[in-house]
């Protein structure tokens, strides 16, 4: 009986051992399972993050800035370019672990970088591996920093944007911010193409965050940006900016001025300018007047808001983002509607009594006494409101709106610059007979300058509405064309016949009508005045404009000038905007080598060049001058001409007087008289009295309405002392304008 009991006692320990082994195995297996799960989690779930942290811990990875692509004009002149620069950075953690004197380091850097010591020290006290101390320093400053040999201070290759012409084409080009990103204009719109891709420098570092003592750097080259070639012609842009700026200051334009010059056949923008402008190399610098006004605001939040608003206003491209009532310039479009529909011809008769009654509204003509009976062509020439009210009512509400849309006024043009606005038309519920009547002469609906010049370009080129564009092509670093913009016809809006009829009438407007201040001798200009009163009516604030294209019989270029709130007394577009357009067109046509087409009358009044008669006998000198249709006066008793005035090569009107000096004596000085507000004949007499010659510019050269022109500017100015026989250039303006 006792033996079985002993056997049971031996079995119990074995079982316990097995259980312990099993439990140990299970525990070990569980640990392995948990470790496996953790390993899977670390590898698959957190693997990427941990790998990134390891790389950051063991390497220093610095970006190498790419060069932004250049912005070029159509002839590849650089308007914006990038140059190599250095950015000063620091690793505060490295400095702190190395127990460097942060105060001393900050003082040394401040002296070189022209910064405040406290500002730099605050950066160096941060708990981080990277701070930017100063961006884009010049080479000499970078060299000075390098020579300091400061632990934890590094130079990082960077790029600096530079605009060689300062404020030139500022609203087109735009500018870049601190991170070299485009913040306006082409710089912003073509950011993806211009910016390129940055490179990298990867180097090993130790646990103290210091560079390893051996070189093991990996350098990834940056990819430079694409070059953008604009349709802008730098020379034409200079013409536009020069003449617009002069008008902006002379007419004391309160709300800014804009100009656009286009190729009417392709839609290319040859020039676009807004005044006032800003320096692209210092785009956040406001004018002294704006700065003083902002600094006078005591509340910091209001001051910050005022500064932001002032900057946005300064950067605003009025030619693209502002809409306005175009005034009489829109009569071109209204006339085309009726001609295209066959409702009128240039010879269709109308009557103007000085006003037109539409329902319960009496709408006046700018010529209050009325034009009487006149043809439609006369109505265009005279810019007669009652004629265009009648024409608009003939077209009717539905057709008028259809053409308004067809000419592109209800949608953006799809232009290359940001923020483009679209035209504004009446809501259907507000669009009645009176609204149709006022819209017919450009009051009520609003358009942008870009839309208007595109629509008038269609009138000039045979009826094709072209999409305006500013970027001609994109080039890679080797000059290969990456992308090219082709002219795009949006739609045919009018026929060739309607186009030719309107071109002829608009040319007559410049020769014989309200547009005579845009007349250019030898060039056939077609154009239309525009003056619109701003809302609320009766506030005395106007927008003055003029639009023209040339040559009228073979249109190549168009120009629109808009002056928003001139305040120097005159506000009619025909008086102050037309002369600006005329000067821009004249400079541009000559630059483009467009051959002049002189009429017989113009040929008879062409200026002549003064021949060089110095050293000739009196008789031979007189003979040479007479052959050039010039008169003469002899000063002295000698037989040989020793000096002459004007100088050889000067341009003079036929019949002018050249003074021949036959003795060694200085010429007589005379005082230039004031000829302002005198007629052409009065100016001629006044200058002749002072033994001075005259060169005429402006409206008096038309030869059709000299009795309605007055002198409106002269050079040299009144009171100047000049040699007798000197040339005085006098500009005349036509008075009967709208």
XYZ file of C-alpha atoms in Angstrom:
738
model
C 0.000 0.000 0.000
C 2.881 2.400 0.715
C 4.655 2.027 -2.654
C 1.883 3.625 -4.713
C 1.991 6.705 -2.501
C 5.692 7.238 -3.190
C 5.018 7.036 -6.931
C 2.434 9.832 -6.766
C 4.858 12.094 -4.917
C 7.447 11.731 -7.716
C 4.874 12.669 -10.430
C 3.786 15.994 -8.858
C 7.159 17.753 -9.140
C 7.527 16.753 -12.770
C 4.169 18.221 -13.590
C 5.062 21.471 -11.842
C 8.283 21.655 -13.817
C 6.396 21.162 -17.055
C 3.930 23.870 -16.111
C 6.769 26.226 -15.251
C 8.488 25.465 -18.520
C 5.249 25.998 -20.397
C 4.587 29.274 -18.620
C 8.151 30.415 -19.280
C 7.782 29.523 -22.936
C 4.473 31.334 -23.164
C 5.963 34.384 -21.427
C 9.010 34.265 -23.663
C 6.796 33.816 -26.721
C 4.624 36.724 -25.617
C 7.709 38.883 -25.163
C 8.941 37.892 -28.588
C 5.494 38.595 -30.023
C 5.378 42.013 -28.379
C 8.893 42.735 -29.578
C 7.839 41.667 -33.064
C 4.777 43.848 -32.914
C 6.916 46.746 -31.697
C 9.474 46.077 -34.393
C 6.763 45.984 -37.047
C 5.346 49.236 -35.638
C 8.753 50.913 -35.645
C 9.641 49.654 -39.109
C 6.355 50.043 -40.924
C 4.418 52.650 -39.002
C 7.123 54.946 -37.615
C 9.935 53.908 -39.907
C 9.843 56.929 -42.159
C 9.605 59.380 -39.283
C 12.446 57.750 -37.308
C 14.616 57.520 -40.388
C 14.062 61.233 -41.003
C 15.001 62.033 -37.398
C 18.144 59.931 -37.696
C 19.146 61.739 -40.854
C 18.498 65.104 -39.223
C 20.498 64.061 -36.170
C 23.458 62.778 -38.139
C 23.583 65.204 -41.066
C 23.424 68.902 -41.824
C 21.152 69.565 -44.809
C 21.340 73.076 -46.272
C 19.335 74.302 -49.228
C 21.137 75.953 -52.119
C 18.916 78.612 -53.691
C 18.144 78.277 -57.357
C 18.479 81.226 -59.704
C 15.096 82.621 -60.709
C 14.656 82.876 -64.421
C 15.209 86.278 -65.989
C 12.364 88.406 -67.349
C 13.212 89.838 -70.767
C 11.581 92.242 -73.194
C 10.722 91.085 -76.730
C 14.264 91.928 -77.876
C 15.791 90.002 -74.947
C 16.804 93.026 -72.881
C 16.879 91.988 -69.226
C 14.172 93.644 -67.138
C 14.592 91.377 -64.088
C 17.508 89.102 -63.250
C 19.082 87.233 -60.348
C 22.623 87.374 -59.044
C 24.476 85.178 -56.548
C 24.394 86.272 -52.914
C 25.009 84.744 -49.468
C 22.678 84.317 -46.507
C 24.177 84.318 -43.002
C 22.784 81.516 -40.806
C 23.655 80.078 -37.400
C 23.192 76.889 -35.359
C 22.374 78.054 -31.792
C 22.408 74.488 -30.411
C 25.945 73.982 -31.689
C 27.097 77.257 -30.127
C 25.477 76.496 -26.791
C 26.911 72.964 -26.592
C 30.344 74.361 -27.457
C 29.829 76.923 -24.644
C 30.581 79.866 -26.919
C 30.133 83.427 -25.682
C 26.894 84.399 -27.425
C 27.285 88.074 -26.500
C 30.721 88.271 -28.104
C 29.528 86.410 -31.214
C 26.524 88.710 -31.549
C 28.712 91.815 -31.231
C 31.100 90.650 -33.935
C 28.268 89.795 -36.326
C 26.416 93.040 -35.611
C 29.452 95.095 -36.563
C 29.786 93.333 -39.917
C 26.090 92.970 -40.777
C 24.994 96.445 -39.638
C 22.450 94.971 -37.246
C 21.588 95.435 -33.575
C 23.580 93.210 -31.193
C 20.503 92.426 -29.084
C 18.588 91.277 -32.172
C 21.304 88.798 -33.131
C 21.817 87.594 -29.559
C 18.101 86.828 -29.234
C 18.380 84.615 -32.314
C 21.442 82.797 -30.947
C 19.703 82.023 -27.635
C 16.949 80.010 -29.323
C 16.812 76.223 -28.846
C 17.096 75.266 -32.502
C 19.569 74.000 -35.077
C 18.978 76.812 -37.556
C 18.258 80.533 -37.597
C 18.595 82.990 -40.480
C 20.468 86.072 -39.337
C 20.551 88.114 -42.547
C 19.492 87.276 -46.079
C 21.212 88.037 -49.356
C 24.305 89.933 -48.185
C 26.800 91.303 -50.690
C 30.091 89.505 -51.427
C 32.242 91.865 -49.352
C 30.010 91.361 -46.305
C 30.036 87.579 -46.789
C 33.840 87.649 -46.920
C 33.977 89.632 -43.676
C 31.699 87.092 -41.948
C 33.818 84.215 -43.223
C 36.995 85.834 -41.870
C 35.499 85.970 -38.355
C 35.656 82.124 -38.231
C 32.810 81.901 -35.726
C 31.713 78.477 -34.502
C 28.150 77.703 -35.550
C 27.928 80.555 -38.057
C 27.520 79.570 -41.691
C 27.153 81.159 -45.115
C 24.493 79.674 -47.324
C 24.431 80.274 -51.056
C 21.449 82.368 -52.063
C 20.175 84.467 -54.967
C 19.270 88.141 -55.067
C 16.674 89.586 -57.428
C 17.689 92.743 -59.239
C 15.710 95.089 -61.484
C 18.191 97.121 -63.577
C 15.692 99.878 -64.486
C 14.270 100.515 -60.994
C 10.636 101.567 -61.333
C 10.466 100.691 -65.039
C 7.404 98.548 -65.912
C 6.878 97.988 -62.191
C 3.208 97.017 -62.463
C 4.024 94.487 -65.168
C 7.088 92.836 -63.662
C 6.014 92.633 -60.026
C 8.616 91.812 -57.370
C 9.784 89.078 -54.995
C 9.568 88.655 -51.220
C 12.118 87.646 -48.599
C 11.936 84.018 -49.656
C 12.491 84.945 -53.303
C 8.867 84.160 -54.123
C 6.892 86.250 -56.622
C 4.537 88.760 -55.010
C 3.043 90.615 -57.951
C 2.854 90.912 -61.712
C 4.713 88.415 -63.884
C 6.853 87.401 -60.896
C 3.739 86.029 -59.174
C 1.779 84.813 -62.209
C 4.739 82.808 -63.544
C 6.149 81.759 -60.169
C 6.213 78.050 -61.039
C 8.214 78.647 -64.208
C 10.547 81.303 -62.781
C 11.473 79.855 -59.393
C 13.305 76.659 -60.441
C 14.176 74.000 -57.836
C 16.684 74.530 -54.975
C 19.793 72.384 -54.582
C 21.126 70.812 -51.345
C 24.391 70.368 -49.461
C 24.309 67.332 -47.120
C 27.185 66.903 -44.585
C 27.731 64.534 -41.590
C 27.806 65.899 -38.027
C 28.585 64.395 -34.612
C 26.593 64.089 -31.378
C 27.643 67.614 -30.355
C 26.019 68.917 -33.528
C 29.424 69.839 -34.978
C 30.617 69.044 -38.487
C 32.641 65.824 -38.704
C 36.417 66.353 -39.083
C 36.438 64.627 -42.453
C 34.728 65.772 -45.634
C 31.813 63.670 -46.728
C 29.481 66.205 -48.375
C 26.909 65.475 -51.013
C 26.057 68.407 -53.330
C 22.842 68.375 -55.362
C 22.868 71.095 -57.994
C 19.959 73.560 -58.029
C 17.771 73.719 -61.100
C 17.486 77.305 -62.323
C 14.166 78.793 -63.378
C 12.840 79.323 -66.877
C 13.360 82.709 -68.559
C 10.180 84.626 -69.450
C 10.206 86.722 -72.633
C 7.556 89.449 -72.672
C 5.812 91.060 -75.631
C 6.848 94.423 -74.122
C 9.292 96.491 -76.142
C 11.619 98.284 -73.741
C 11.910 101.319 -76.043
C 8.144 101.706 -76.525
C 7.645 101.181 -72.798
C 10.021 104.088 -72.159
C 8.047 106.287 -74.583
C 4.785 105.421 -72.826
C 6.134 105.969 -69.322
C 7.846 109.261 -70.194
C 4.791 110.915 -71.739
C 2.334 109.485 -69.198
C 4.434 110.682 -66.269
C 4.600 114.205 -67.718
C 0.799 114.322 -68.059
C 0.334 112.819 -64.588
C 2.239 115.653 -62.940
C 1.161 118.486 -65.248
C -2.538 117.673 -64.935
C -2.250 116.871 -61.203
C -3.997 113.517 -61.601
C -5.289 112.510 -58.176
C -6.242 108.853 -58.659
C -3.545 107.662 -61.022
C -3.018 107.332 -64.749
C -2.527 104.391 -67.097
C -1.480 103.708 -70.666
C -1.548 100.619 -72.892
C 0.063 100.207 -76.318
C -0.866 97.114 -78.336
C -0.219 95.432 -81.645
C -3.753 95.392 -83.082
C -3.007 92.506 -85.420
C -1.784 90.060 -82.755
C -3.045 91.309 -79.388
C 0.513 91.665 -78.055
C 1.025 94.282 -75.348
C 3.912 96.494 -76.465
C 3.763 98.785 -73.422
C 1.710 99.106 -70.265
C 2.343 101.661 -67.538
C 0.648 103.056 -64.452
C 1.514 106.255 -62.590
C 2.416 106.642 -59.825
C 4.713 103.633 -59.837
C 7.274 102.211 -57.393
C 10.896 101.079 -57.232
C 11.048 97.333 -57.816
C 14.299 97.141 -55.846
C 12.507 98.662 -52.824
C 8.843 97.690 -53.340
C 7.810 98.300 -49.724
C 9.042 101.906 -49.657
C 6.108 104.317 -49.719
C 6.239 107.925 -50.861
C 7.212 110.572 -48.320
C 3.659 111.913 -48.363
C 2.102 108.499 -47.630
C 4.717 107.727 -44.981
C 4.081 110.994 -43.155
C 0.323 110.419 -43.254
C 0.670 106.884 -41.878
C 3.117 107.895 -39.142
C 0.618 110.499 -37.940
C -1.830 107.702 -36.994
C -1.448 106.980 -33.265
C -3.248 103.622 -33.063
C -0.758 100.889 -34.033
C -3.397 98.588 -35.533
C -4.900 101.372 -37.615
C -1.410 102.455 -38.678
C -0.591 98.924 -39.814
C -3.849 98.728 -41.769
C -3.217 102.113 -43.373
C 0.267 101.043 -44.449
C -1.055 97.797 -45.931
C -3.770 99.696 -47.835
C -1.232 102.231 -49.134
C 1.035 99.459 -50.410
C -1.846 97.654 -52.128
C -2.905 100.895 -53.775
C 0.659 101.577 -54.938
C 0.994 98.072 -56.423
C -2.451 98.175 -58.097
C -2.329 97.871 -61.881
C -5.152 100.217 -62.902
C -4.904 99.176 -66.548
C -5.984 95.626 -65.669
C -7.846 95.548 -62.362
C -9.861 98.796 -62.433
C -13.106 99.219 -64.358
C -14.472 102.640 -65.295
C -17.090 104.327 -67.447
C -15.311 104.814 -70.798
C -17.322 107.841 -71.888
C -17.250 108.818 -75.555
C -14.528 106.283 -76.402
C -17.342 103.721 -76.269
C -19.117 105.489 -79.139
C -16.768 103.555 -81.431
C -18.423 100.327 -80.291
C -21.979 101.689 -80.485
C -21.378 102.932 -84.025
C -20.021 99.539 -85.098
C -23.155 97.817 -83.769
C -25.455 99.909 -85.971
C -23.187 99.749 -89.032
C -22.874 95.973 -88.731
C -26.645 95.553 -88.409
C -27.203 97.721 -91.489
C -29.233 100.249 -89.520
C -27.133 103.226 -90.644
C -24.397 104.274 -93.040
C -21.797 107.010 -92.565
C -24.119 109.290 -94.582
C -27.298 108.664 -92.528
C -28.672 112.078 -91.427
C -29.321 113.007 -87.781
C -30.308 116.169 -85.969
C -28.873 117.602 -82.747
C -30.649 120.444 -80.979
C -28.204 120.394 -78.057
C -30.063 117.776 -76.036
C -32.218 114.653 -76.384
C -35.382 113.782 -74.454
C -35.539 110.114 -73.416
C -38.671 109.286 -71.453
C -38.589 111.779 -68.549
C -34.854 112.546 -68.838
C -33.285 115.381 -70.802
C -29.771 114.323 -71.887
C -27.447 117.088 -73.061
C -24.818 117.199 -75.775
C -21.383 118.546 -74.844
C -22.063 121.138 -77.556
C -24.987 122.761 -75.736
C -26.114 124.925 -78.663
C -26.456 121.801 -80.807
C -24.848 120.598 -84.014
C -27.991 120.878 -86.140
C -28.396 118.530 -89.092
C -25.396 116.242 -89.569
C -24.482 112.847 -90.958
C -23.481 109.963 -88.742
C -19.859 110.558 -89.805
C -20.229 114.145 -88.584
C -21.695 112.822 -85.339
C -18.559 110.719 -84.802
C -16.313 113.670 -85.653
C -18.252 115.979 -83.309
C -18.735 113.295 -80.613
C -22.415 114.198 -80.496
C -24.375 112.500 -77.677
C -27.875 112.887 -79.245
C -26.684 111.141 -82.424
C -25.437 108.152 -80.444
C -28.576 108.048 -78.320
C -30.563 107.702 -81.544
C -28.148 105.037 -82.786
C -28.327 103.083 -79.524
C -32.131 103.137 -79.585
C -32.036 101.849 -83.180
C -29.863 98.921 -82.107
C -32.218 98.065 -79.254
C -31.678 96.625 -75.796
C -31.131 92.983 -76.718
C -28.771 93.542 -79.657
C -26.837 96.158 -77.729
C -26.137 93.710 -74.894
C -25.278 90.940 -77.382
C -22.615 93.125 -78.994
C -21.415 94.313 -75.589
C -20.744 90.678 -74.747
C -19.321 89.849 -78.186
C -16.734 92.635 -77.881
C -15.518 90.948 -74.691
C -16.755 93.328 -72.000
C -18.609 90.774 -69.845
C -15.665 88.485 -69.135
C -11.967 88.795 -68.320
C -9.692 88.621 -71.350
C -7.608 85.795 -69.834
C -4.617 88.097 -69.508
C -1.179 87.155 -68.090
C -1.371 89.321 -64.957
C -3.236 88.542 -61.714
C -6.404 90.269 -60.526
C -7.959 91.070 -63.904
C -11.437 92.561 -63.592
C -14.316 92.149 -66.004
C -16.762 94.680 -67.345
C -19.977 95.627 -65.575
C -23.356 95.889 -67.297
C -26.836 96.595 -66.008
C -28.825 93.811 -64.379
C -31.805 92.911 -66.588
C -34.254 94.413 -64.097
C -32.410 97.752 -64.226
C -31.825 97.818 -67.976
C -34.413 100.109 -69.534
C -34.618 102.694 -72.329
C -32.842 105.454 -70.398
C -30.014 103.082 -69.472
C -29.698 102.046 -73.124
C -29.543 105.712 -74.139
C -26.742 106.587 -71.704
C -24.845 103.360 -72.373
C -24.741 104.271 -76.066
C -22.329 107.127 -75.310
C -20.346 105.276 -72.619
C -22.088 106.222 -69.400
C -23.343 103.519 -67.035
C -21.600 100.250 -67.973
C -17.971 99.873 -66.895
C -15.017 98.341 -68.703
C -11.324 97.914 -67.970
C -8.728 99.753 -70.065
C -7.455 96.367 -71.246
C -10.926 95.335 -72.441
C -11.464 98.638 -74.230
C -8.203 98.604 -76.160
C -8.808 94.961 -77.112
C -12.269 95.825 -78.446
C -11.021 98.863 -80.392
C -8.178 96.710 -81.702
C -10.862 94.531 -83.284
C -12.397 97.607 -84.910
C -8.975 98.493 -86.336
C -7.860 95.076 -87.608
C -10.870 94.097 -89.690
C -13.175 92.831 -86.937
C -11.121 90.134 -85.157
C -11.203 90.277 -81.362
C -7.703 89.172 -80.334
C -6.837 87.803 -76.914
C -4.332 90.256 -75.369
C -1.169 88.681 -74.035
C 2.018 89.743 -72.325
C 4.256 86.656 -72.409
C 5.740 85.913 -75.801
C 7.684 82.734 -74.958
C 9.488 80.763 -72.269
C 13.186 79.927 -72.698
C 15.402 77.443 -70.868
C 18.908 78.325 -69.666
C 20.353 77.444 -73.090
C 17.964 79.751 -74.928
C 15.731 76.978 -76.266
C 12.030 77.793 -76.595
C 10.068 75.806 -74.013
C 6.707 77.346 -74.824
C 5.562 79.977 -77.323
C 2.366 82.024 -77.272
C 0.577 82.295 -80.588
C -1.927 85.064 -81.417
C -5.462 83.905 -80.658
C -8.623 85.110 -82.403
C -11.429 85.027 -79.834
C -14.156 85.716 -82.392
C -15.043 87.830 -85.433
C -17.227 90.612 -84.032
C -17.733 92.865 -87.059
C -17.097 92.659 -90.787
C -14.181 94.068 -92.739
C -16.554 96.626 -94.271
C -17.740 97.932 -90.895
C -14.127 98.098 -89.739
C -13.062 100.167 -92.754
C -16.019 102.540 -92.407
C -15.318 103.199 -88.721
C -11.568 103.600 -89.325
C -12.244 106.295 -91.922
C -14.603 108.174 -89.601
C -12.177 108.000 -86.696
C -9.360 109.291 -88.894
C -11.559 112.245 -89.843
C -12.132 112.843 -86.107
C -8.383 113.370 -85.632
C -7.962 115.483 -88.779
C -11.068 117.675 -88.520
C -12.871 116.865 -85.263
C -12.507 116.633 -81.509
C -9.387 114.448 -81.695
C -7.089 116.954 -83.374
C -4.728 117.082 -80.400
C -3.553 113.589 -81.386
C -2.751 114.607 -84.966
C 0.729 113.636 -86.228
C 2.042 115.162 -89.425
C 2.705 112.394 -91.957
C 0.930 109.645 -90.027
C -2.723 108.760 -90.457
C -4.154 108.528 -86.945
C -7.690 107.367 -86.109
C -8.971 108.098 -82.628
C -11.722 109.026 -80.215
C -11.966 111.231 -77.161
C -13.540 110.193 -73.868
C -14.646 112.133 -70.789
C -16.795 110.526 -68.089
C -18.078 112.037 -64.875
C -17.555 109.854 -61.835
C -20.392 108.777 -59.553
C -22.047 110.532 -57.789
C -22.787 112.859 -60.703
C -22.115 116.504 -60.109
C -19.101 115.972 -57.843
C -16.731 117.586 -60.328
C -14.556 114.462 -60.650
C -13.832 113.128 -64.131
C -11.933 110.411 -65.952
C -10.282 111.707 -69.110
C -9.219 109.330 -71.854
C -8.272 109.023 -75.479
C -7.854 105.959 -77.665
C -6.276 105.862 -81.122
C -4.619 103.563 -83.632
C -2.344 104.130 -86.601
C -1.847 104.142 -89.493
C -5.597 104.432 -90.054
C -5.439 102.764 -93.489
C -3.187 99.899 -92.288
C -3.483 99.728 -88.497
C -0.465 98.404 -86.628
C -0.569 99.838 -83.110
C -3.201 101.201 -80.750
C -2.758 103.386 -77.686
C -5.121 104.200 -74.804
C -4.411 106.785 -72.095
C -6.646 107.148 -69.016
C -6.247 110.004 -66.506
C -8.286 109.442 -63.335
C -9.350 112.748 -61.728
C -7.180 115.434 -63.316
C -7.313 118.527 -61.119
C -5.353 121.225 -62.926
C -8.427 122.893 -64.435
C -8.902 121.000 -67.707
C -10.575 117.583 -67.727
C -11.731 116.873 -71.298
C -10.049 113.798 -72.719
C -9.562 115.505 -76.066
C -7.611 118.309 -74.366
C -5.310 116.458 -71.960
C -5.247 112.747 -72.924
C -5.182 113.102 -76.728
C -1.821 114.949 -76.830
C -0.241 112.172 -74.739
C -1.493 109.498 -77.126
C -0.272 111.545 -80.095
C 3.259 111.807 -78.692
C 3.457 108.110 -77.812
C 2.200 107.098 -81.260
C 4.596 109.456 -83.031
C 7.641 108.182 -81.122
C 6.547 104.575 -81.584
C 5.775 104.803 -85.307
C 9.134 106.414 -85.990
C 10.890 103.780 -83.866
C 9.119 101.003 -85.791
C 10.215 102.630 -89.080
C 6.649 103.086 -90.273
C 6.904 105.154 -93.439
C 5.210 108.587 -93.198
C 2.403 109.297 -95.685
C 2.395 113.054 -96.212
C -0.547 114.795 -97.810
C 0.144 117.472 -100.417
C -0.627 120.162 -97.853
C 1.750 118.548 -95.355
C 4.516 118.328 -97.943
C 4.294 122.054 -98.503
C 4.699 122.667 -94.774
C 7.437 120.186 -94.024
C 10.284 121.391 -91.872
C 13.663 121.788 -93.555
C 17.142 121.167 -92.208
C 19.421 124.169 -91.891
C 22.436 123.695 -94.177
C 25.981 124.286 -92.945
C 27.130 127.563 -94.557
C 30.020 128.412 -92.242
C 33.148 129.276 -94.209
C 31.204 130.115 -97.345
C 31.086 133.513 -98.955
C 28.040 135.616 -98.243
C 26.678 135.064 -101.758
C 27.095 131.268 -101.662
C 25.613 131.064 -98.174
C 22.579 133.063 -99.257
C 22.185 130.856 -102.320
C 22.239 127.673 -100.203
C 19.657 129.034 -97.772
C 17.376 130.244 -100.561
C 17.504 126.804 -102.184
C 16.189 125.337 -98.912
C 13.340 127.888 -98.799
C 14.903 129.679 -95.833
C 15.277 133.429 -95.316
C 18.380 135.079 -93.905
C 19.714 138.122 -92.078
C 23.323 139.318 -92.285
C 25.054 140.430 -89.073
C 28.364 142.189 -89.797
C 30.192 143.635 -92.787
C 32.517 140.744 -93.610
C 32.481 138.733 -96.823
C 32.690 135.224 -95.240
C 30.209 133.534 -92.902
C 31.965 132.808 -89.589
C 28.961 131.644 -87.555
C 25.253 130.962 -88.033
C 22.147 130.645 -85.943
C 20.333 128.243 -85.830
C 23.143 125.694 -85.936
C 23.593 123.445 -88.989
C 21.269 120.448 -88.984
C 18.532 122.182 -87.016
C 14.966 121.600 -88.185
C 13.024 124.723 -89.173
C 9.745 125.583 -90.789
C 10.096 126.777 -94.377
C 10.487 130.564 -94.534
C 12.283 130.796 -91.187
C 15.200 133.188 -90.772
C 18.838 132.071 -90.445
C 21.199 134.723 -89.078
C 24.633 134.827 -90.732
C 27.509 136.324 -88.720
C 30.347 137.646 -90.894
C 32.514 139.110 -88.118
C 34.163 137.713 -84.978
C 31.631 138.825 -82.453
C 29.341 137.078 -80.052
C 25.746 136.778 -81.091
C 23.111 138.982 -79.536
C 21.099 137.574 -76.644
C 17.325 137.939 -76.560
C 14.716 137.106 -73.930
C 12.193 134.408 -74.850
C 8.689 135.916 -74.662
C 5.691 134.205 -73.087
C 3.433 132.941 -75.888
C 0.972 130.907 -73.813
C -2.691 131.088 -74.854
C -1.846 132.848 -78.134
C -3.038 131.670 -81.540
C -0.588 130.376 -84.129
C -0.466 133.654 -86.033
C 0.009 135.611 -82.795
C 2.866 133.328 -81.744
C 4.558 133.770 -85.116
C 4.365 137.536 -84.805
C 5.538 137.605 -81.186
C 8.591 135.441 -81.868
C 9.454 137.343 -85.035
C 9.508 140.563 -83.016
C 12.179 138.980 -80.823
C 14.123 137.617 -83.829
C 13.368 134.015 -82.882
C 12.305 131.047 -85.005
C 9.321 128.803 -84.405
C 8.804 125.050 -84.519
C 5.147 124.054 -84.192
C 3.971 120.848 -82.567
C 0.520 119.609 -81.690
C -2.863 120.460 -83.126
C -1.867 123.600 -85.058
C -0.031 121.376 -87.529
C -3.340 120.031 -88.884
C -3.858 123.217 -90.835
C -7.630 122.806 -90.481
C -8.512 124.711 -87.357
C -5.639 126.990 -86.415
C -8.140 129.637 -85.255
C -9.325 127.148 -82.604
C -5.859 126.324 -81.267
C -3.808 128.057 -78.618
C -0.221 127.757 -77.460
C -0.133 125.432 -74.464
C 3.589 124.949 -73.851
C 6.943 126.208 -75.044
C 10.628 125.344 -74.876
C 12.790 127.150 -73.891
C 10.448 128.640 -71.306
C 9.506 132.293 -71.169
C 12.237 134.480 -69.688
C 15.149 132.340 -70.853
C 18.120 134.092 -72.465
C 18.974 132.663 -75.907
C 20.855 133.681 -79.029
C 18.836 135.567 -81.590
C 17.677 133.211 -84.306
C 17.250 130.358 -81.821
C 14.387 127.933 -82.262
C 11.440 128.029 -79.874
C 9.264 124.896 -79.924
C 5.654 125.710 -79.160
C 2.955 123.115 -78.583
C -0.612 123.966 -79.580
C -3.854 122.451 -78.389
C -7.181 122.309 -80.129
C -9.970 123.853 -78.057
C -13.204 122.319 -79.372
C -12.952 118.942 -77.627
C -15.000 116.643 -75.413
